[in-house]
GROMACS .gro file of C-alpha atoms in nm:
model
  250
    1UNK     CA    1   0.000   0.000   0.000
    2UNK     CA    2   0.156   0.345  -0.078
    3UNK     CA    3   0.179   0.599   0.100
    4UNK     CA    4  -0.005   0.913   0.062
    5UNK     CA    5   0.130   1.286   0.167
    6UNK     CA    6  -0.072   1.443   0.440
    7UNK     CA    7  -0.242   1.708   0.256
    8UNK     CA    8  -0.520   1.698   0.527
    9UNK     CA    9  -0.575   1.544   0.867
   10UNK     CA   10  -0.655   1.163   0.921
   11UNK     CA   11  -0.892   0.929   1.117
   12UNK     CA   12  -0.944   0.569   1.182
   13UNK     CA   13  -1.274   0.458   1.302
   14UNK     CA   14  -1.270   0.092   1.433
   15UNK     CA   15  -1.575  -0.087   1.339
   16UNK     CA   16  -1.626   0.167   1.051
   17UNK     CA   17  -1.796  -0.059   0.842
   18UNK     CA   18  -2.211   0.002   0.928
   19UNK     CA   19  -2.379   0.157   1.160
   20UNK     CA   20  -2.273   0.411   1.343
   21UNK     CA   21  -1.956   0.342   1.257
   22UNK     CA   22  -2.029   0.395   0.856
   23UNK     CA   23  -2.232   0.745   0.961
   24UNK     CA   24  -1.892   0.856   1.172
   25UNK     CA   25  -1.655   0.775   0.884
   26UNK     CA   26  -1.868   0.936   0.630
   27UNK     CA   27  -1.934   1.229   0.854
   28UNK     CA   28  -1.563   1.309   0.918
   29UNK     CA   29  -1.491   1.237   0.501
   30UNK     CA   30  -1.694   1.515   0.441
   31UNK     CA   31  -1.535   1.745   0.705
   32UNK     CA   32  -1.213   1.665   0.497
   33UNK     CA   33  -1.080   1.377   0.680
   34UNK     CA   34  -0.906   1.102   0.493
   35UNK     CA   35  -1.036   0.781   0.674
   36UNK     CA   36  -0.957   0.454   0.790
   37UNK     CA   37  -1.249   0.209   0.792
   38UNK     CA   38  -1.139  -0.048   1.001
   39UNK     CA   39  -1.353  -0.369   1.027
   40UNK     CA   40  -1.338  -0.691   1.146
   41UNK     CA   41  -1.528  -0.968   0.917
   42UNK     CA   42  -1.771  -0.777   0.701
   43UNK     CA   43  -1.518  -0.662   0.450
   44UNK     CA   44  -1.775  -0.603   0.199
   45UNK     CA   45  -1.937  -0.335   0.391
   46UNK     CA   46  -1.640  -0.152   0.507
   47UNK     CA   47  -1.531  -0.132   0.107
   48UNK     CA   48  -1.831   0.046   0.056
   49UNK     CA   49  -1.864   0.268   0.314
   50UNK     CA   50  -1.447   0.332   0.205
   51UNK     CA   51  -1.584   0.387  -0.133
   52UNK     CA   52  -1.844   0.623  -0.034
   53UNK     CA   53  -1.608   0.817   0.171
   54UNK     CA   54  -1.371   0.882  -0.161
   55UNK     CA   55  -1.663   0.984  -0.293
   56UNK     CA   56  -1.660   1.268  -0.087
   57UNK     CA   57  -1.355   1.378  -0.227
   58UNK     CA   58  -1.084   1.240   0.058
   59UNK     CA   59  -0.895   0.932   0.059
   60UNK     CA   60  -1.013   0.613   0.241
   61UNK     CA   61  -0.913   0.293   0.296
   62UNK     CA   62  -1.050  -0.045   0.508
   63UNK     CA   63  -0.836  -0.199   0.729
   64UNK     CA   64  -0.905  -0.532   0.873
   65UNK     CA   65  -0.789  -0.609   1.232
   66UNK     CA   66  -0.962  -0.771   1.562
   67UNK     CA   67  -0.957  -0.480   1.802
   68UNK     CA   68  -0.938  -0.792   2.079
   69UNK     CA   69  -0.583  -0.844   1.961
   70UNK     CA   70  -0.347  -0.584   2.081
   71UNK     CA   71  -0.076  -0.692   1.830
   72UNK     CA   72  -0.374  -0.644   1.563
   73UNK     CA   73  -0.438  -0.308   1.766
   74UNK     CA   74  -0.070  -0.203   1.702
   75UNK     CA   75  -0.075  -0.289   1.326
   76UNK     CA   76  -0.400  -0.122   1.295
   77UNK     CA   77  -0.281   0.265   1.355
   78UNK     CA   78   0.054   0.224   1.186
   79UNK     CA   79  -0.068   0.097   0.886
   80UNK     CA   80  -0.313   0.354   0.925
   81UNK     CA   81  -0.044   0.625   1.016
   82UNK     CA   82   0.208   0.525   0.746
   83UNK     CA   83  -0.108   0.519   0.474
   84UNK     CA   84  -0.179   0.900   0.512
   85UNK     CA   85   0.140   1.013   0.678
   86UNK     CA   86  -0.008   1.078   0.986
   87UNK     CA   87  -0.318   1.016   1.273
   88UNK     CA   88  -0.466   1.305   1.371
   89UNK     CA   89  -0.829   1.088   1.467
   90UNK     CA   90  -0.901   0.805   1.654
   91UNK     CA   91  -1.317   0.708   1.720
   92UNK     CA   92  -1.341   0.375   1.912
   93UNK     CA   93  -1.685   0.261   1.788
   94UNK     CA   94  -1.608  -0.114   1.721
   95UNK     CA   95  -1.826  -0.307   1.978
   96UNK     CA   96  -1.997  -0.601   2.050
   97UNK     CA   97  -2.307  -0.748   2.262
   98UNK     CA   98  -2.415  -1.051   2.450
   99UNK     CA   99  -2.745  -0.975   2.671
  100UNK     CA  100  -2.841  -1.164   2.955
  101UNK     CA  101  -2.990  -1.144   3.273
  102UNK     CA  102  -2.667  -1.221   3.552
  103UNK     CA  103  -2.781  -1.534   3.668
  104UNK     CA  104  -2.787  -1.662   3.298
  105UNK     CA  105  -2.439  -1.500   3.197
  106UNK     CA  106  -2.136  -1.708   3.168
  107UNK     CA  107  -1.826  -1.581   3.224
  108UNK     CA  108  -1.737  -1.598   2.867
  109UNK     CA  109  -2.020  -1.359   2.778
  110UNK     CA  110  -1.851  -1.111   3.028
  111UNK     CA  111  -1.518  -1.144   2.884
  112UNK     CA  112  -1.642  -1.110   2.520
  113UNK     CA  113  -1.803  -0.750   2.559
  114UNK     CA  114  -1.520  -0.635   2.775
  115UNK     CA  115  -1.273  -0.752   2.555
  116UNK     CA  116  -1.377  -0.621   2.222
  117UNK     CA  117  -1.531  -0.262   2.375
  118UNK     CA  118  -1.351  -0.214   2.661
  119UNK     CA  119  -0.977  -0.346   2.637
  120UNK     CA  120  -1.020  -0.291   2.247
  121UNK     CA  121  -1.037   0.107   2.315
  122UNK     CA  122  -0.726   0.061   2.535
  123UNK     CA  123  -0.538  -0.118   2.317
  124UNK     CA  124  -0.624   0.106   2.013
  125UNK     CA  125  -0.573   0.441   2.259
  126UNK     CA  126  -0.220   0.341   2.352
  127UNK     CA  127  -0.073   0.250   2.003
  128UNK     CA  128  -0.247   0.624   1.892
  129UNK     CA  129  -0.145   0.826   2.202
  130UNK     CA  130   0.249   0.760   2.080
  131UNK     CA  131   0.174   0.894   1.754
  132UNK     CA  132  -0.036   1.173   1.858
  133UNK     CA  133   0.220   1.262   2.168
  134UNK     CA  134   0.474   1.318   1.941
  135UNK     CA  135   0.281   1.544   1.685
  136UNK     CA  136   0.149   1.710   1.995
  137UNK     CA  137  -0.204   1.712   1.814
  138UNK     CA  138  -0.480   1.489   1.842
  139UNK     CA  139  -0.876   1.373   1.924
  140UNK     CA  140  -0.979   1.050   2.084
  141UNK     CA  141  -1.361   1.030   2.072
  142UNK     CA  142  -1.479   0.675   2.252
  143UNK     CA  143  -1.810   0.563   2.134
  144UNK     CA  144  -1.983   0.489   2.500
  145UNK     CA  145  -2.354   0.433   2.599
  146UNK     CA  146  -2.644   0.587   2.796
  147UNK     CA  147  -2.634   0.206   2.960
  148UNK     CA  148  -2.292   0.322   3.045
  149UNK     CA  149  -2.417   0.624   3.237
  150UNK     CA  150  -2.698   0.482   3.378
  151UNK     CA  151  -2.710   0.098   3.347
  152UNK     CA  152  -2.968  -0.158   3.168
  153UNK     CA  153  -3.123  -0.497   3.287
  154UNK     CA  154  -2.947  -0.753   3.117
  155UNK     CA  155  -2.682  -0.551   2.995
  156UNK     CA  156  -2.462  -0.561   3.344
  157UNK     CA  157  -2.139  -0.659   3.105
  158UNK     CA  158  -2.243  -0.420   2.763
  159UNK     CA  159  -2.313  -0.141   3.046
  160UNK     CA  160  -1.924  -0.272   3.261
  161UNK     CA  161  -1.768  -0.200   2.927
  162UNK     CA  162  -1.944   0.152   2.842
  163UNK     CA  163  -1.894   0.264   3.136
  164UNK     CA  164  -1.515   0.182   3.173
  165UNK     CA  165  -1.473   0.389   2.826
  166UNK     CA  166  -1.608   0.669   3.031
  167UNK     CA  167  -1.315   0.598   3.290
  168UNK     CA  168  -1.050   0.555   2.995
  169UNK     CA  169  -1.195   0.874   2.837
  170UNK     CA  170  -1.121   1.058   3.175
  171UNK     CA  171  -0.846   0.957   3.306
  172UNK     CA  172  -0.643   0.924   2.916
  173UNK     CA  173  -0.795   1.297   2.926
  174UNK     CA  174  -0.602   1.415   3.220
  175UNK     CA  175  -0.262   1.241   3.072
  176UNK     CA  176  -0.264   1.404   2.740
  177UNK     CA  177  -0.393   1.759   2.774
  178UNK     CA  178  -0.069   1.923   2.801
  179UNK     CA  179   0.078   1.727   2.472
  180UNK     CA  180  -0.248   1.872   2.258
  181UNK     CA  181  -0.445   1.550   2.269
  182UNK     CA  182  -0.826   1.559   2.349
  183UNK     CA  183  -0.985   1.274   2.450
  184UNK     CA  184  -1.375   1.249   2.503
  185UNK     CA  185  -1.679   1.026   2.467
  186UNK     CA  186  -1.970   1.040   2.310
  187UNK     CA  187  -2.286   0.858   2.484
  188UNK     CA  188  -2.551   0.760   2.221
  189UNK     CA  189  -2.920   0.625   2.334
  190UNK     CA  190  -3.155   0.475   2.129
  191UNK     CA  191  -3.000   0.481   1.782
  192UNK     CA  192  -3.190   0.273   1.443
  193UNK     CA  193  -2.894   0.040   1.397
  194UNK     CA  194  -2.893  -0.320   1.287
  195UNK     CA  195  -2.855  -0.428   1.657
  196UNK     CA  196  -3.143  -0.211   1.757
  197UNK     CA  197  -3.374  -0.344   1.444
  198UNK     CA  198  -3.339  -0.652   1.538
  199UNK     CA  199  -3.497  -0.626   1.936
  200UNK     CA  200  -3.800  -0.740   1.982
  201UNK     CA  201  -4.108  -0.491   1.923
  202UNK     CA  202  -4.239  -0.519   2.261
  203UNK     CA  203  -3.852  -0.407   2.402
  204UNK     CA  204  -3.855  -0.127   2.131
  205UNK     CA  205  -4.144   0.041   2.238
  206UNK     CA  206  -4.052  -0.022   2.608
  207UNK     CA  207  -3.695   0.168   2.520
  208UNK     CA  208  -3.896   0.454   2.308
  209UNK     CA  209  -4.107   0.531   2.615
  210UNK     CA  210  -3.805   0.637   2.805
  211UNK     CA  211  -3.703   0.887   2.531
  212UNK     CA  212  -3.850   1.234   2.586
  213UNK     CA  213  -3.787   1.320   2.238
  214UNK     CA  214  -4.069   1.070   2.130
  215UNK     CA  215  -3.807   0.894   1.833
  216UNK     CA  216  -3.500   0.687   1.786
  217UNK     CA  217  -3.239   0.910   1.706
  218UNK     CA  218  -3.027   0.840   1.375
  219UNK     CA  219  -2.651   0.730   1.343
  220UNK     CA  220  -2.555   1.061   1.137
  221UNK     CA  221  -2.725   1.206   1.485
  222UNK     CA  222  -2.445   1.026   1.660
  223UNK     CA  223  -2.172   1.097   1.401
  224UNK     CA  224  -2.231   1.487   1.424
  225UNK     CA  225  -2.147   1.482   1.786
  226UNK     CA  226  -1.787   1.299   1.673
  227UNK     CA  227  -1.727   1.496   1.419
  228UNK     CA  228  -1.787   1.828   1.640
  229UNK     CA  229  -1.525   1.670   1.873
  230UNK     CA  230  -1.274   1.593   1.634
  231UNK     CA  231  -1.267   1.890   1.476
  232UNK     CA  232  -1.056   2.254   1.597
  233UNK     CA  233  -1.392   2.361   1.727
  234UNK     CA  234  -1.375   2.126   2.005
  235UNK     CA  235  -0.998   2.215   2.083
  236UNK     CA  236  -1.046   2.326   2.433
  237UNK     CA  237  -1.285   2.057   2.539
  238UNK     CA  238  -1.116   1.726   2.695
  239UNK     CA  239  -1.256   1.450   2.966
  240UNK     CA  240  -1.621   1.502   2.884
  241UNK     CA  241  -1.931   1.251   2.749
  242UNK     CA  242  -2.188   1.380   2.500
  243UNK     CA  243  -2.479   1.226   2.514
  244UNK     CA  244  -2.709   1.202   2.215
  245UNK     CA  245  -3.007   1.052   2.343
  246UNK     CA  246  -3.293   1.253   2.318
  247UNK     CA  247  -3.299   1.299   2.659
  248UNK     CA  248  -3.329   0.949   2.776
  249UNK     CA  249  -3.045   0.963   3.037
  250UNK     CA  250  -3.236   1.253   3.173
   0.00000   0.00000   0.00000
């Protein structure tokens, strides 16, 4: 893969491919961003949502690694880094789920979630903060959760790990202020995603009741809110969560 000289500033999105993920990446394309789509099976998708993104007039590539895999993590932002000559960006979106009630959740369940959302971040944040330290410039947005904020039955490990990025955000926050590195987090609630299409109707409508905005909000909803924080607008703003909720976490 060539490289390419930084004419502009550069992101990488983990799970990039759909979702949120694709709304972020295309969001911060057409801010000017060239942007790494990084994905972890569906390499079909993340093409696309690449392609789109050159569409927009920046350059894009996708980037498989396992954000469980801190080797894979490493790899990841310097392949990212050497593509476009630099990392300006890092959103930690990729994430996973496995719902259950405590007393039916196996350990394993636990360690999934926490592994990919959780230690994922941290993994991806510490390969990034070099780069970034040494440019003294950057913008770390974590992709957190109201659940994170406020918790949700049957989510005790999904909410563990959202929360935690709160923790990381914070505490990575204090470390890198002086060196020009923001890191924040951005708390969505109930977003139309693939994972939310596919709950039942009867926990839909019991989710929509708690939003005093009456509607699901939209990914780009979520991606706006990213895009505001990685961008010079947002240069004096470090440690915080924005949520985008519609006033569920209210």
């Amino acid at each position: 893969m060539s490289e390419l000289q930084p004419t502009r500033r550069a992101a990488l999105v983990t799970g990039g491919g759909r979702g949120i993920g694709r709304a972020v990446c295309l969001a911060l394309a057409a801010a000017g961003f060239d942007v790494a789509v990084n994905y972890a099976a569906s390499a079909a998708a993340a093409e696309q949502t690449a392609a789109d993104c050159r569409a927009l007039g920046v350059q894009a590539v996708a980037l498989q690694a396992d954000v469980t895999d801190p080797a894979a993590c490493q790899a990841l932002v310097d392949t990212a880094a050497k593509t476009f000559g630099r990392l300006d960006v890092l959103v930690n979106n990729a994430g996973v789920t496995a719902d259950k009630l405590i007393l039916r959740m196996q350990e394993e369940d636990f360690d999934k979630v926490i592994s990919a959302n959780l230690k994922g971040a941290f993994f991806c944040c510490k390969a990034a903060c070099k780069l970034m330290m040494r440019q003294r410039y950057g913008r770390i947005v974590n992709i957190s959760s109201v659940v994170g904020l406020h918790g949700n039955a049957g989510q005790s490990n999904y909410a563990a790990s959202k929360a935690g990025l709160i923790g990381l955000t914070k505490s990575l926050a204090k470390e890198f202020a002086a060196r020009g590195v923001t890191v924040n987090a951005v708390a969505p609630g109930f977003i139309e995603t693939d994972m939310t299409a596919a709950m039942p109707e009867a926990a839909k409508q019991a989710a929509l009741a708690s939003v005093p905005a009456g509607h699901t909000g939209a990914p780009e909803d979520v991606a706006a809110a990213v895009a505001f924080l990685a961008g010079e607008s947002a240069a004096y703003i470090t440690g915080q969560v924005l949520c985008v909720d519609g006033g569920m976490g209210m």
